[in-house]
mmCIF file with all atom_site columns, C-alpha atoms in Angstrom:
data_model
loop_
_atom_site.group_PDB
_atom_site.id
_atom_site.type_symbol
_atom_site.label_atom_id
_atom_site.label_alt_id
_atom_site.label_comp_id
_atom_site.label_asym_id
_atom_site.label_entity_id
_atom_site.label_seq_id
_atom_site.pdbx_PDB_ins_code
_atom_site.Cartn_x
_atom_site.Cartn_y
_atom_site.Cartn_z
_atom_site.occupancy
_atom_site.B_iso_or_equiv
_atom_site.pdbx_formal_charge
_atom_site.auth_seq_id
_atom_site.auth_comp_id
_atom_site.auth_asym_id
_atom_site.auth_atom_id
_atom_site.pdbx_PDB_model_num
ATOM 1   C CA . MET A 1 1   ? -56.410 -18.195 35.737 1.00 0.00 ? 28  MET A CA 1
ATOM 2   C CA . ALA A 1 2   ? -54.045 -19.829 38.224 1.00 0.00 ? 29  ALA A CA 1
ATOM 3   C CA . ASP A 1 3   ? -55.225 -22.463 40.684 1.00 0.00 ? 30  ASP A CA 1
ATOM 4   C CA . LEU A 1 4   ? -55.432 -20.424 43.883 1.00 0.00 ? 31  LEU A CA 1
ATOM 5   C CA . PHE A 1 5   ? -55.197 -23.528 46.057 1.00 0.00 ? 32  PHE A CA 1
ATOM 6   C CA . ASP A 1 6   ? -52.036 -24.908 44.483 1.00 0.00 ? 33  ASP A CA 1
ATOM 7   C CA . LEU A 1 7   ? -50.211 -24.274 47.756 1.00 0.00 ? 34  LEU A CA 1
ATOM 8   C CA . ASP A 1 8   ? -47.408 -25.995 49.652 1.00 0.00 ? 35  ASP A CA 1
ATOM 9   C CA . PHE A 1 9   ? -48.610 -26.263 53.259 1.00 0.00 ? 36  PHE A CA 1
ATOM 10  C CA . SER A 1 10  ? -45.310 -27.765 54.422 1.00 0.00 ? 37  SER A CA 1
ATOM 11  C CA . ARG A 1 11  ? -43.749 -24.306 54.673 1.00 0.00 ? 38  ARG A CA 1
ATOM 12  C CA . TRP A 1 12  ? -44.237 -23.873 58.415 1.00 0.00 ? 39  TRP A CA 1
ATOM 13  C CA . ASP A 1 13  ? -42.104 -20.733 58.638 1.00 0.00 ? 40  ASP A CA 1
ATOM 14  C CA . VAL A 1 14  ? -44.692 -18.965 56.483 1.00 0.00 ? 41  VAL A CA 1
ATOM 15  C CA . PHE A 1 15  ? -47.408 -19.794 59.011 1.00 0.00 ? 42  PHE A CA 1
ATOM 16  C CA . PHE A 1 16  ? -45.408 -18.194 61.817 1.00 0.00 ? 43  PHE A CA 1
ATOM 17  C CA . MET A 1 17  ? -44.525 -15.101 59.784 1.00 0.00 ? 44  MET A CA 1
ATOM 18  C CA . PHE A 1 18  ? -47.899 -14.383 58.161 1.00 0.00 ? 45  PHE A CA 1
ATOM 19  C CA . PHE A 1 19  ? -50.805 -16.449 59.473 1.00 0.00 ? 46  PHE A CA 1
ATOM 20  C CA . ILE A 1 20  ? -50.211 -16.062 63.211 1.00 0.00 ? 47  ILE A CA 1
ATOM 21  C CA . PRO A 1 21  ? -50.294 -12.220 62.904 1.00 0.00 ? 48  PRO A CA 1
ATOM 22  C CA . ALA A 1 22  ? -53.440 -12.615 60.789 1.00 0.00 ? 49  ALA A CA 1
ATOM 23  C CA . LEU A 1 23  ? -55.063 -14.711 63.533 1.00 0.00 ? 50  LEU A CA 1
ATOM 24  C CA . ILE A 1 24  ? -54.060 -12.138 66.153 1.00 0.00 ? 51  ILE A CA 1
ATOM 25  C CA . ASN A 1 25  ? -55.732 -9.413  64.092 1.00 0.00 ? 52  ASN A CA 1
ATOM 26  C CA . ALA A 1 26  ? -58.848 -11.574 63.780 1.00 0.00 ? 53  ALA A CA 1
ATOM 27  C CA . GLY A 1 27  ? -58.922 -11.879 67.580 1.00 0.00 ? 54  GLY A CA 1
ATOM 28  C CA . ILE A 1 28  ? -58.551 -8.101  67.956 1.00 0.00 ? 55  ILE A CA 1
ATOM 29  C CA . PHE A 1 29  ? -61.426 -7.618  65.516 1.00 0.00 ? 56  PHE A CA 1
ATOM 30  C CA . ILE A 1 30  ? -63.693 -9.911  67.537 1.00 0.00 ? 57  ILE A CA 1
ATOM 31  C CA . TYR A 1 31  ? -62.815 -8.159  70.797 1.00 0.00 ? 58  TYR A CA 1
ATOM 32  C CA . VAL A 1 32  ? -63.263 -4.614  69.473 1.00 0.00 ? 59  VAL A CA 1
ATOM 33  C CA . PHE A 1 33  ? -66.377 -5.317  67.397 1.00 0.00 ? 60  PHE A CA 1
ATOM 34  C CA . PHE A 1 34  ? -68.299 -7.350  69.962 1.00 0.00 ? 61  PHE A CA 1
ATOM 35  C CA . PHE A 1 35  ? -67.021 -6.250  73.371 1.00 0.00 ? 62  PHE A CA 1
ATOM 36  C CA . LEU A 1 36  ? -66.116 -2.550  73.170 1.00 0.00 ? 63  LEU A CA 1
ATOM 37  C CA . SER A 1 37  ? -68.489 0.390   72.975 1.00 0.00 ? 64  SER A CA 1
ATOM 38  C CA . PRO A 1 38  ? -70.387 0.465   69.666 1.00 0.00 ? 65  PRO A CA 1
ATOM 39  C CA . ASN A 1 39  ? -69.240 3.646   67.934 1.00 0.00 ? 66  ASN A CA 1
ATOM 40  C CA . ARG A 1 40  ? -67.833 4.626   64.558 1.00 0.00 ? 67  ARG A CA 1
ATOM 41  C CA . THR A 1 41  ? -64.248 4.873   65.789 1.00 0.00 ? 68  THR A CA 1
ATOM 42  C CA . ASN A 1 42  ? -64.209 1.366   67.262 1.00 0.00 ? 69  ASN A CA 1
ATOM 43  C CA . TYR A 1 43  ? -65.960 -0.074  64.216 1.00 0.00 ? 70  TYR A CA 1
ATOM 44  C CA . ALA A 1 44  ? -63.443 1.589   61.887 1.00 0.00 ? 71  ALA A CA 1
ATOM 45  C CA . PHE A 1 45  ? -60.568 0.135   63.912 1.00 0.00 ? 72  PHE A CA 1
ATOM 46  C CA . ALA A 1 46  ? -62.180 -3.317  63.948 1.00 0.00 ? 73  ALA A CA 1
ATOM 47  C CA . VAL A 1 47  ? -62.637 -3.376  60.170 1.00 0.00 ? 74  VAL A CA 1
ATOM 48  C CA . PHE A 1 48  ? -59.116 -1.997  59.716 1.00 0.00 ? 75  PHE A CA 1
ATOM 49  C CA . VAL A 1 49  ? -57.425 -4.789  61.680 1.00 0.00 ? 76  VAL A CA 1
ATOM 50  C CA . LEU A 1 50  ? -59.649 -7.416  60.013 1.00 0.00 ? 77  LEU A CA 1
ATOM 51  C CA . LEU A 1 51  ? -58.655 -6.251  56.517 1.00 0.00 ? 78  LEU A CA 1
ATOM 52  C CA . VAL A 1 52  ? -55.002 -6.079  57.551 1.00 0.00 ? 79  VAL A CA 1
ATOM 53  C CA . GLY A 1 53  ? -55.364 -9.675  58.736 1.00 0.00 ? 80  GLY A CA 1
ATOM 54  C CA . PHE A 1 54  ? -56.779 -10.693 55.347 1.00 0.00 ? 81  PHE A CA 1
ATOM 55  C CA . TRP A 1 55  ? -53.877 -8.884  53.674 1.00 0.00 ? 82  TRP A CA 1
ATOM 56  C CA . GLN A 1 56  ? -51.385 -10.796 55.826 1.00 0.00 ? 83  GLN A CA 1
ATOM 57  C CA . ALA A 1 57  ? -53.105 -14.108 55.064 1.00 0.00 ? 84  ALA A CA 1
ATOM 58  C CA . GLY A 1 58  ? -53.130 -13.322 51.340 1.00 0.00 ? 85  GLY A CA 1
ATOM 59  C CA . ASP A 1 59  ? -49.454 -12.445 51.438 1.00 0.00 ? 86  ASP A CA 1
ATOM 60  C CA . GLY A 1 60  ? -48.837 -15.728 53.246 1.00 0.00 ? 87  GLY A CA 1
ATOM 61  C CA . CYS A 1 61  ? -50.691 -17.651 50.536 1.00 0.00 ? 88  CYS A CA 1
ATOM 62  C CA . ALA A 1 62  ? -48.467 -15.966 47.948 1.00 0.00 ? 89  ALA A CA 1
ATOM 63  C CA . ARG A 1 63  ? -45.444 -17.405 49.792 1.00 0.00 ? 90  ARG A CA 1
ATOM 64  C CA . LEU A 1 64  ? -47.093 -20.839 49.980 1.00 0.00 ? 91  LEU A CA 1
ATOM 65  C CA . SER A 1 65  ? -47.776 -20.892 46.243 1.00 0.00 ? 92  SER A CA 1
ATOM 66  C CA . VAL A 1 66  ? -46.186 -23.647 44.203 1.00 0.00 ? 93  VAL A CA 1
ATOM 67  C CA . ALA A 1 67  ? -46.237 -21.710 40.912 1.00 0.00 ? 94  ALA A CA 1
ATOM 68  C CA . GLY A 1 68  ? -45.296 -18.118 40.258 1.00 0.00 ? 95  GLY A CA 1
ATOM 69  C CA . GLN A 1 69  ? -48.631 -17.317 38.606 1.00 0.00 ? 96  GLN A CA 1
ATOM 70  C CA . THR A 1 70  ? -50.467 -18.444 41.739 1.00 0.00 ? 97  THR A CA 1
ATOM 71  C CA . ALA A 1 71  ? -48.223 -16.189 43.823 1.00 0.00 ? 98  ALA A CA 1
ATOM 72  C CA . LEU A 1 72  ? -49.116 -13.270 41.555 1.00 0.00 ? 99  LEU A CA 1
ATOM 73  C CA . GLU A 1 73  ? -52.851 -13.896 41.972 1.00 0.00 ? 100 GLU A CA 1
ATOM 74  C CA . TRP A 1 74  ? -52.611 -14.056 45.759 1.00 0.00 ? 101 TRP A CA 1
ATOM 75  C CA . SER A 1 75  ? -50.492 -10.906 45.757 1.00 0.00 ? 102 SER A CA 1
ATOM 76  C CA . ARG A 1 76  ? -53.249 -9.106  43.841 1.00 0.00 ? 103 ARG A CA 1
ATOM 77  C CA . ILE A 1 77  ? -55.922 -10.383 46.247 1.00 0.00 ? 104 ILE A CA 1
ATOM 78  C CA . SER A 1 78  ? -53.955 -9.270  49.295 1.00 0.00 ? 105 SER A CA 1
ATOM 79  C CA . GLY A 1 79  ? -53.355 -5.896  47.629 1.00 0.00 ? 106 GLY A CA 1
ATOM 80  C CA . ILE A 1 80  ? -57.099 -5.284  47.311 1.00 0.00 ? 107 ILE A CA 1
ATOM 81  C CA . PHE A 1 81  ? -57.550 -5.940  51.042 1.00 0.00 ? 108 PHE A CA 1
ATOM 82  C CA . LEU A 1 82  ? -54.782 -3.447  51.802 1.00 0.00 ? 109 LEU A CA 1
ATOM 83  C CA . LEU A 1 83  ? -56.335 -0.811  49.528 1.00 0.00 ? 110 LEU A CA 1
ATOM 84  C CA . PHE A 1 84  ? -59.510 -0.860  51.625 1.00 0.00 ? 111 PHE A CA 1
ATOM 85  C CA . ALA A 1 85  ? -57.771 -1.324  54.982 1.00 0.00 ? 112 ALA A CA 1
ATOM 86  C CA . LEU A 1 86  ? -56.044 2.041   54.799 1.00 0.00 ? 113 LEU A CA 1
ATOM 87  C CA . PRO A 1 87  ? -59.234 4.163   54.422 1.00 0.00 ? 114 PRO A CA 1
ATOM 88  C CA . PHE A 1 88  ? -60.662 2.501   57.530 1.00 0.00 ? 115 PHE A CA 1
ATOM 89  C CA . GLY A 1 89  ? -57.348 3.143   59.281 1.00 0.00 ? 116 GLY A CA 1
ATOM 90  C CA . VAL A 1 90  ? -57.550 6.818   58.382 1.00 0.00 ? 117 VAL A CA 1
ATOM 91  C CA . LEU A 1 91  ? -61.159 6.987   59.605 1.00 0.00 ? 118 LEU A CA 1
ATOM 92  C CA . PHE A 1 92  ? -60.063 5.426   62.892 1.00 0.00 ? 119 PHE A CA 1
ATOM 93  C CA . THR A 1 93  ? -57.257 7.946   63.387 1.00 0.00 ? 120 THR A CA 1
ATOM 94  C CA . LEU A 1 94  ? -59.649 10.802  62.612 1.00 0.00 ? 121 LEU A CA 1
ATOM 95  C CA . GLY A 1 95  ? -62.138 9.424   65.130 1.00 0.00 ? 122 GLY A CA 1
ATOM 96  C CA . PHE A 1 96  ? -59.474 8.840   67.777 1.00 0.00 ? 123 PHE A CA 1
ATOM 97  C CA . ALA A 1 97  ? -58.245 12.400  67.401 1.00 0.00 ? 124 ALA A CA 1
ATOM 98  C CA . GLY A 1 98  ? -61.803 13.779  67.515 1.00 0.00 ? 125 GLY A CA 1
ATOM 99  C CA . TRP A 1 99  ? -61.683 15.174  63.965 1.00 0.00 ? 126 TRP A CA 1
ATOM 100 C CA . ARG A 1 100 ? -64.098 12.737  62.300 1.00 0.00 ? 127 ARG A CA 1
ATOM 101 C CA . LYS A 1 101 ? -67.137 14.912  63.059 1.00 0.00 ? 128 LYS A CA 1
ATOM 102 C CA . ASN A 1 102 ? -65.675 17.659  60.858 1.00 0.00 ? 129 ASN A CA 1
ATOM 103 C CA . ILE A 1 103 ? -65.714 15.447  57.751 1.00 0.00 ? 130 ILE A CA 1
ATOM 104 C CA . SER A 1 104 ? -68.944 14.468  56.016 1.00 0.00 ? 131 SER A CA 1
ATOM 105 C CA . ASN A 1 105 ? -69.585 10.921  54.858 1.00 0.00 ? 132 ASN A CA 1
ATOM 106 C CA . GLY A 1 106 ? -69.622 12.112  51.243 1.00 0.00 ? 133 GLY A CA 1
ATOM 107 C CA . ILE A 1 107 ? -66.174 13.685  51.465 1.00 0.00 ? 134 ILE A CA 1
ATOM 108 C CA . ALA A 1 108 ? -64.838 10.626  53.293 1.00 0.00 ? 135 ALA A CA 1
ATOM 109 C CA . PHE A 1 109 ? -66.150 8.346   50.543 1.00 0.00 ? 136 PHE A CA 1
ATOM 110 C CA . ILE A 1 110 ? -64.806 10.451  47.661 1.00 0.00 ? 137 ILE A CA 1
ATOM 111 C CA . THR A 1 111 ? -61.356 11.004  49.153 1.00 0.00 ? 138 THR A CA 1
ATOM 112 C CA . LEU A 1 112 ? -60.779 7.642   50.852 1.00 0.00 ? 139 LEU A CA 1
ATOM 113 C CA . PHE A 1 113 ? -62.947 4.908   49.346 1.00 0.00 ? 140 PHE A CA 1
ATOM 114 C CA . PHE A 1 114 ? -63.582 5.981   45.750 1.00 0.00 ? 141 PHE A CA 1
ATOM 115 C CA . PRO A 1 115 ? -59.873 5.832   44.769 1.00 0.00 ? 142 PRO A CA 1
ATOM 116 C CA . ALA A 1 116 ? -59.600 2.414   46.448 1.00 0.00 ? 143 ALA A CA 1
ATOM 117 C CA . ILE A 1 117 ? -62.596 1.166   44.444 1.00 0.00 ? 144 ILE A CA 1
ATOM 118 C CA . ILE A 1 118 ? -61.120 2.427   41.164 1.00 0.00 ? 145 ILE A CA 1
ATOM 119 C CA . LEU A 1 119 ? -57.706 0.903   41.877 1.00 0.00 ? 146 LEU A CA 1
ATOM 120 C CA . SER A 1 120 ? -59.269 -2.422  42.898 1.00 0.00 ? 147 SER A CA 1
ATOM 121 C CA . VAL A 1 121 ? -61.097 -2.469  39.534 1.00 0.00 ? 148 VAL A CA 1
ATOM 122 C CA . PHE A 1 122 ? -57.734 -1.942  37.828 1.00 0.00 ? 149 PHE A CA 1
ATOM 123 C CA . ILE A 1 123 ? -56.318 -4.887  39.798 1.00 0.00 ? 150 ILE A CA 1
ATOM 124 C CA . ALA A 1 124 ? -59.296 -7.101  38.924 1.00 0.00 ? 151 ALA A CA 1
ATOM 125 C CA . ALA A 1 125 ? -58.823 -6.178  35.267 1.00 0.00 ? 152 ALA A CA 1
ATOM 126 C CA . ARG A 1 126 ? -55.141 -7.187  35.521 1.00 0.00 ? 153 ARG A CA 1
ATOM 127 C CA . LEU A 1 127 ? -53.971 -3.729  34.472 1.00 0.00 ? 154 LEU A CA 1
ATOM 128 C CA . ASP A 1 128 ? -51.237 -3.798  37.107 1.00 0.00 ? 155 ASP A CA 1
ATOM 129 C CA . LYS A 1 129 ? -48.015 -5.600  36.240 1.00 0.00 ? 156 LYS A CA 1
ATOM 130 C CA . TYR A 1 130 ? -45.736 -7.652  38.522 1.00 0.00 ? 157 TYR A CA 1
ATOM 131 C CA . SER A 1 131 ? -43.097 -10.328 38.285 1.00 0.00 ? 158 SER A CA 1
ATOM 132 C CA . ALA A 1 132 ? -42.782 -13.283 40.667 1.00 0.00 ? 159 ALA A CA 1
ATOM 133 C CA . ILE A 1 133 ? -39.181 -14.147 41.487 1.00 0.00 ? 160 ILE A CA 1
ATOM 134 C CA . LYS A 1 134 ? -38.159 -17.398 43.156 1.00 0.00 ? 161 LYS A CA 1
ATOM 135 C CA . SER A 1 135 ? -36.530 -16.881 46.558 1.00 0.00 ? 162 SER A CA 1
ATOM 136 C CA . ASN A 1 136 ? -34.771 -19.410 48.782 1.00 0.00 ? 163 ASN A CA 1
ATOM 137 C CA . THR A 1 137 ? -35.857 -17.497 51.892 1.00 0.00 ? 164 THR A CA 1
ATOM 138 C CA . TRP A 1 138 ? -39.364 -16.236 51.009 1.00 0.00 ? 165 TRP A CA 1
ATOM 139 C CA . TYR A 1 139 ? -40.261 -18.806 48.298 1.00 0.00 ? 166 TYR A CA 1
ATOM 140 C CA . TRP A 1 140 ? -41.718 -16.075 46.084 1.00 0.00 ? 167 TRP A CA 1
ATOM 141 C CA . VAL A 1 141 ? -41.009 -12.357 45.930 1.00 0.00 ? 168 VAL A CA 1
ATOM 142 C CA . VAL A 1 142 ? -43.521 -10.315 43.913 1.00 0.00 ? 169 VAL A CA 1
ATOM 143 C CA . ASN A 1 143 ? -41.951 -7.193  42.432 1.00 0.00 ? 170 ASN A CA 1
ATOM 144 C CA . PRO A 1 144 ? -43.909 -4.399  40.728 1.00 0.00 ? 171 PRO A CA 1
ATOM 145 C CA . GLU A 1 145 ? -43.110 -3.400  37.179 1.00 0.00 ? 172 GLU A CA 1
ATOM 146 C CA . SER A 1 146 ? -42.773 0.252   36.271 1.00 0.00 ? 173 SER A CA 1
ATOM 147 C CA . THR A 1 147 ? -46.228 0.998   34.852 1.00 0.00 ? 174 THR A CA 1
ATOM 148 C CA . VAL A 1 148 ? -48.617 3.873   35.508 1.00 0.00 ? 175 VAL A CA 1
ATOM 149 C CA . ILE A 1 149 ? -51.309 1.703   37.124 1.00 0.00 ? 176 ILE A CA 1
ATOM 150 C CA . THR A 1 150 ? -48.911 -0.191  39.355 1.00 0.00 ? 177 THR A CA 1
ATOM 151 C CA . SER A 1 151 ? -47.239 3.049   40.449 1.00 0.00 ? 178 SER A CA 1
ATOM 152 C CA . MET A 1 152 ? -50.646 4.562   41.264 1.00 0.00 ? 179 MET A CA 1
ATOM 153 C CA . ILE A 1 153 ? -51.494 1.570   43.482 1.00 0.00 ? 180 ILE A CA 1
ATOM 154 C CA . TYR A 1 154 ? -48.220 1.735   45.382 1.00 0.00 ? 181 TYR A CA 1
ATOM 155 C CA . LEU A 1 155 ? -48.452 5.519   45.712 1.00 0.00 ? 182 LEU A CA 1
ATOM 156 C CA . TRP A 1 156 ? -51.992 5.287   47.121 1.00 0.00 ? 183 TRP A CA 1
ATOM 157 C CA . ILE A 1 157 ? -50.961 2.677   49.687 1.00 0.00 ? 184 ILE A CA 1
ATOM 158 C CA . SER A 1 158 ? -47.939 4.744   50.724 1.00 0.00 ? 185 SER A CA 1
ATOM 159 C CA . LEU A 1 159 ? -49.970 7.949   51.077 1.00 0.00 ? 186 LEU A CA 1
ATOM 160 C CA . GLY A 1 160 ? -52.613 6.197   53.184 1.00 0.00 ? 187 GLY A CA 1
ATOM 161 C CA . ALA A 1 161 ? -50.050 4.772   55.592 1.00 0.00 ? 188 ALA A CA 1
ATOM 162 C CA . LEU A 1 162 ? -48.171 8.072   55.868 1.00 0.00 ? 189 LEU A CA 1
ATOM 163 C CA . LEU A 1 163 ? -51.427 9.997   56.419 1.00 0.00 ? 190 LEU A CA 1
ATOM 164 C CA . MET A 1 164 ? -52.320 7.714   59.324 1.00 0.00 ? 191 MET A CA 1
ATOM 165 C CA . LEU A 1 165 ? -48.913 8.274   60.909 1.00 0.00 ? 192 LEU A CA 1
ATOM 166 C CA . PHE A 1 166 ? -49.095 12.037  60.396 1.00 0.00 ? 193 PHE A CA 1
ATOM 167 C CA . LEU A 1 167 ? -52.548 12.304  61.966 1.00 0.00 ? 194 LEU A CA 1
ATOM 168 C CA . LEU A 1 168 ? -51.564 10.198  64.984 1.00 0.00 ? 195 LEU A CA 1
ATOM 169 C CA . TRP A 1 169 ? -48.332 12.060  65.706 1.00 0.00 ? 196 TRP A CA 1
ATOM 170 C CA . TRP A 1 170 ? -49.936 15.452  65.057 1.00 0.00 ? 197 TRP A CA 1
ATOM 171 C CA . HIS A 1 171 ? -52.676 14.629  67.541 1.00 0.00 ? 198 HIS A CA 1
ATOM 172 C CA . CYS A 1 172 ? -50.109 13.390  70.053 1.00 0.00 ? 199 CYS A CA 1
ATOM 173 C CA . ALA A 1 173 ? -47.935 16.501  69.729 1.00 0.00 ? 200 ALA A CA 1
ATOM 174 C CA . LYS A 1 174 ? -50.479 19.308  69.396 1.00 0.00 ? 201 LYS A CA 1
ATOM 175 C CA . THR A 1 175 ? -53.619 18.282  71.286 1.00 0.00 ? 202 THR A CA 1
ATOM 176 C CA . LYS A 1 176 ? -54.014 19.177  74.949 1.00 0.00 ? 203 LYS A CA 1
ATOM 177 C CA . MET A 1 177 ? -55.033 16.109  76.899 1.00 0.00 ? 204 MET A CA 1
ATOM 178 C CA . GLY A 1 178 ? -54.681 14.436  80.285 1.00 0.00 ? 205 GLY A CA 1
ATOM 179 C CA . GLU A 1 179 ? -51.706 12.296  81.217 1.00 0.00 ? 206 GLU A CA 1
ATOM 180 C CA . LEU A 1 180 ? -53.513 8.995   80.603 1.00 0.00 ? 207 LEU A CA 1
ATOM 181 C CA . LYS A 1 181 ? -54.829 10.126  77.221 1.00 0.00 ? 208 LYS A CA 1
ATOM 182 C CA . ARG A 1 182 ? -51.375 11.359  76.242 1.00 0.00 ? 209 ARG A CA 1
ATOM 183 C CA . LYS A 1 183 ? -49.805 8.000   77.104 1.00 0.00 ? 210 LYS A CA 1
ATOM 184 C CA . GLN A 1 184 ? -52.492 6.197   75.122 1.00 0.00 ? 211 GLN A CA 1
ATOM 185 C CA . SER A 1 185 ? -51.927 8.474   72.141 1.00 0.00 ? 212 SER A CA 1
ATOM 186 C CA . LEU A 1 186 ? -48.145 8.019   72.320 1.00 0.00 ? 213 LEU A CA 1
ATOM 187 C CA . LEU A 1 187 ? -48.380 4.226   72.569 1.00 0.00 ? 214 LEU A CA 1
ATOM 188 C CA . LEU A 1 188 ? -50.843 4.118   69.681 1.00 0.00 ? 215 LEU A CA 1
ATOM 189 C CA . SER A 1 189 ? -48.591 6.318   67.550 1.00 0.00 ? 216 SER A CA 1
ATOM 190 C CA . ILE A 1 190 ? -45.539 4.153   68.246 1.00 0.00 ? 217 ILE A CA 1
ATOM 191 C CA . GLY A 1 191 ? -47.570 0.975   67.728 1.00 0.00 ? 218 GLY A CA 1
ATOM 192 C CA . PHE A 1 192 ? -48.665 2.124   64.270 1.00 0.00 ? 219 PHE A CA 1
ATOM 193 C CA . THR A 1 193 ? -45.307 3.619   63.282 1.00 0.00 ? 220 THR A CA 1
ATOM 194 C CA . ILE A 1 194 ? -43.206 0.460   63.663 1.00 0.00 ? 221 ILE A CA 1
ATOM 195 C CA . PRO A 1 195 ? -45.269 -1.852  61.390 1.00 0.00 ? 222 PRO A CA 1
ATOM 196 C CA . ALA A 1 196 ? -46.147 0.984   58.987 1.00 0.00 ? 223 ALA A CA 1
ATOM 197 C CA . ILE A 1 197 ? -42.521 1.969   58.382 1.00 0.00 ? 224 ILE A CA 1
ATOM 198 C CA . GLY A 1 198 ? -41.484 -1.685  58.217 1.00 0.00 ? 225 GLY A CA 1
ATOM 199 C CA . GLY A 1 199 ? -44.284 -2.421  55.759 1.00 0.00 ? 226 GLY A CA 1
ATOM 200 C CA . LEU A 1 200 ? -43.430 0.555   53.562 1.00 0.00 ? 227 LEU A CA 1
ATOM 201 C CA . ILE A 1 201 ? -39.787 -0.526  53.408 1.00 0.00 ? 228 ILE A CA 1
ATOM 202 C CA . ALA A 1 202 ? -40.493 -4.226  52.842 1.00 0.00 ? 229 ALA A CA 1
ATOM 203 C CA . GLU A 1 203 ? -43.593 -3.990  50.639 1.00 0.00 ? 230 GLU A CA 1
ATOM 204 C CA . ILE A 1 204 ? -43.088 -0.691  48.775 1.00 0.00 ? 231 ILE A CA 1
ATOM 205 C CA . ILE A 1 205 ? -39.485 0.542   48.736 1.00 0.00 ? 232 ILE A CA 1
ATOM 206 C CA . PHE A 1 206 ? -37.607 -2.762  48.409 1.00 0.00 ? 233 PHE A CA 1
ATOM 207 C CA . PRO A 1 207 ? -39.817 -4.158  45.605 1.00 0.00 ? 234 PRO A CA 1
ATOM 208 C CA . ILE A 1 208 ? -39.599 -0.891  43.647 1.00 0.00 ? 235 ILE A CA 1
ATOM 209 C CA . VAL A 1 209 ? -35.835 -0.584  44.103 1.00 0.00 ? 236 VAL A CA 1
#
């Protein structure tokens, strides 16, 4: 077991790239959870941004790691946060579009959370395989190895992100709504699309290729 706190805190560029976005997400969580109307949609969004913030912080710790094994452990930890962030993101998009009431809690758990639980158990059991490569720019780059478990994890993350984008853009394009609601839906769709596509390219496609 690697020492998780064997980190080099002199890498200030990592703080700007990973920890400041994580702090921004923590602030959004506090605002949404404590100051907006208490409903399932807002709560789902609050938990989603909080878990994304934990994922960003974990990814930052992987870059701060002194040893490659430590970077691998932090990469696994951040991956678990991302596995559970996406189901909450999907629940938020369903609630925002007004479709959440058509899905029972049981179906939501089986389709969204149960696979994330199983995959997180695989990660905890170290059944996924990665390699940590030294990088002059990013300090450590964690690349997945071509195994069934690792491919399942990356496929699940990709499907969750793409499902969120599909639901948002479908709602924006097909649902009749007022001008203000349409602008909100469009801005939300664009706001999710940019980081989601960037994340898929940087965290999924590039490492696999």
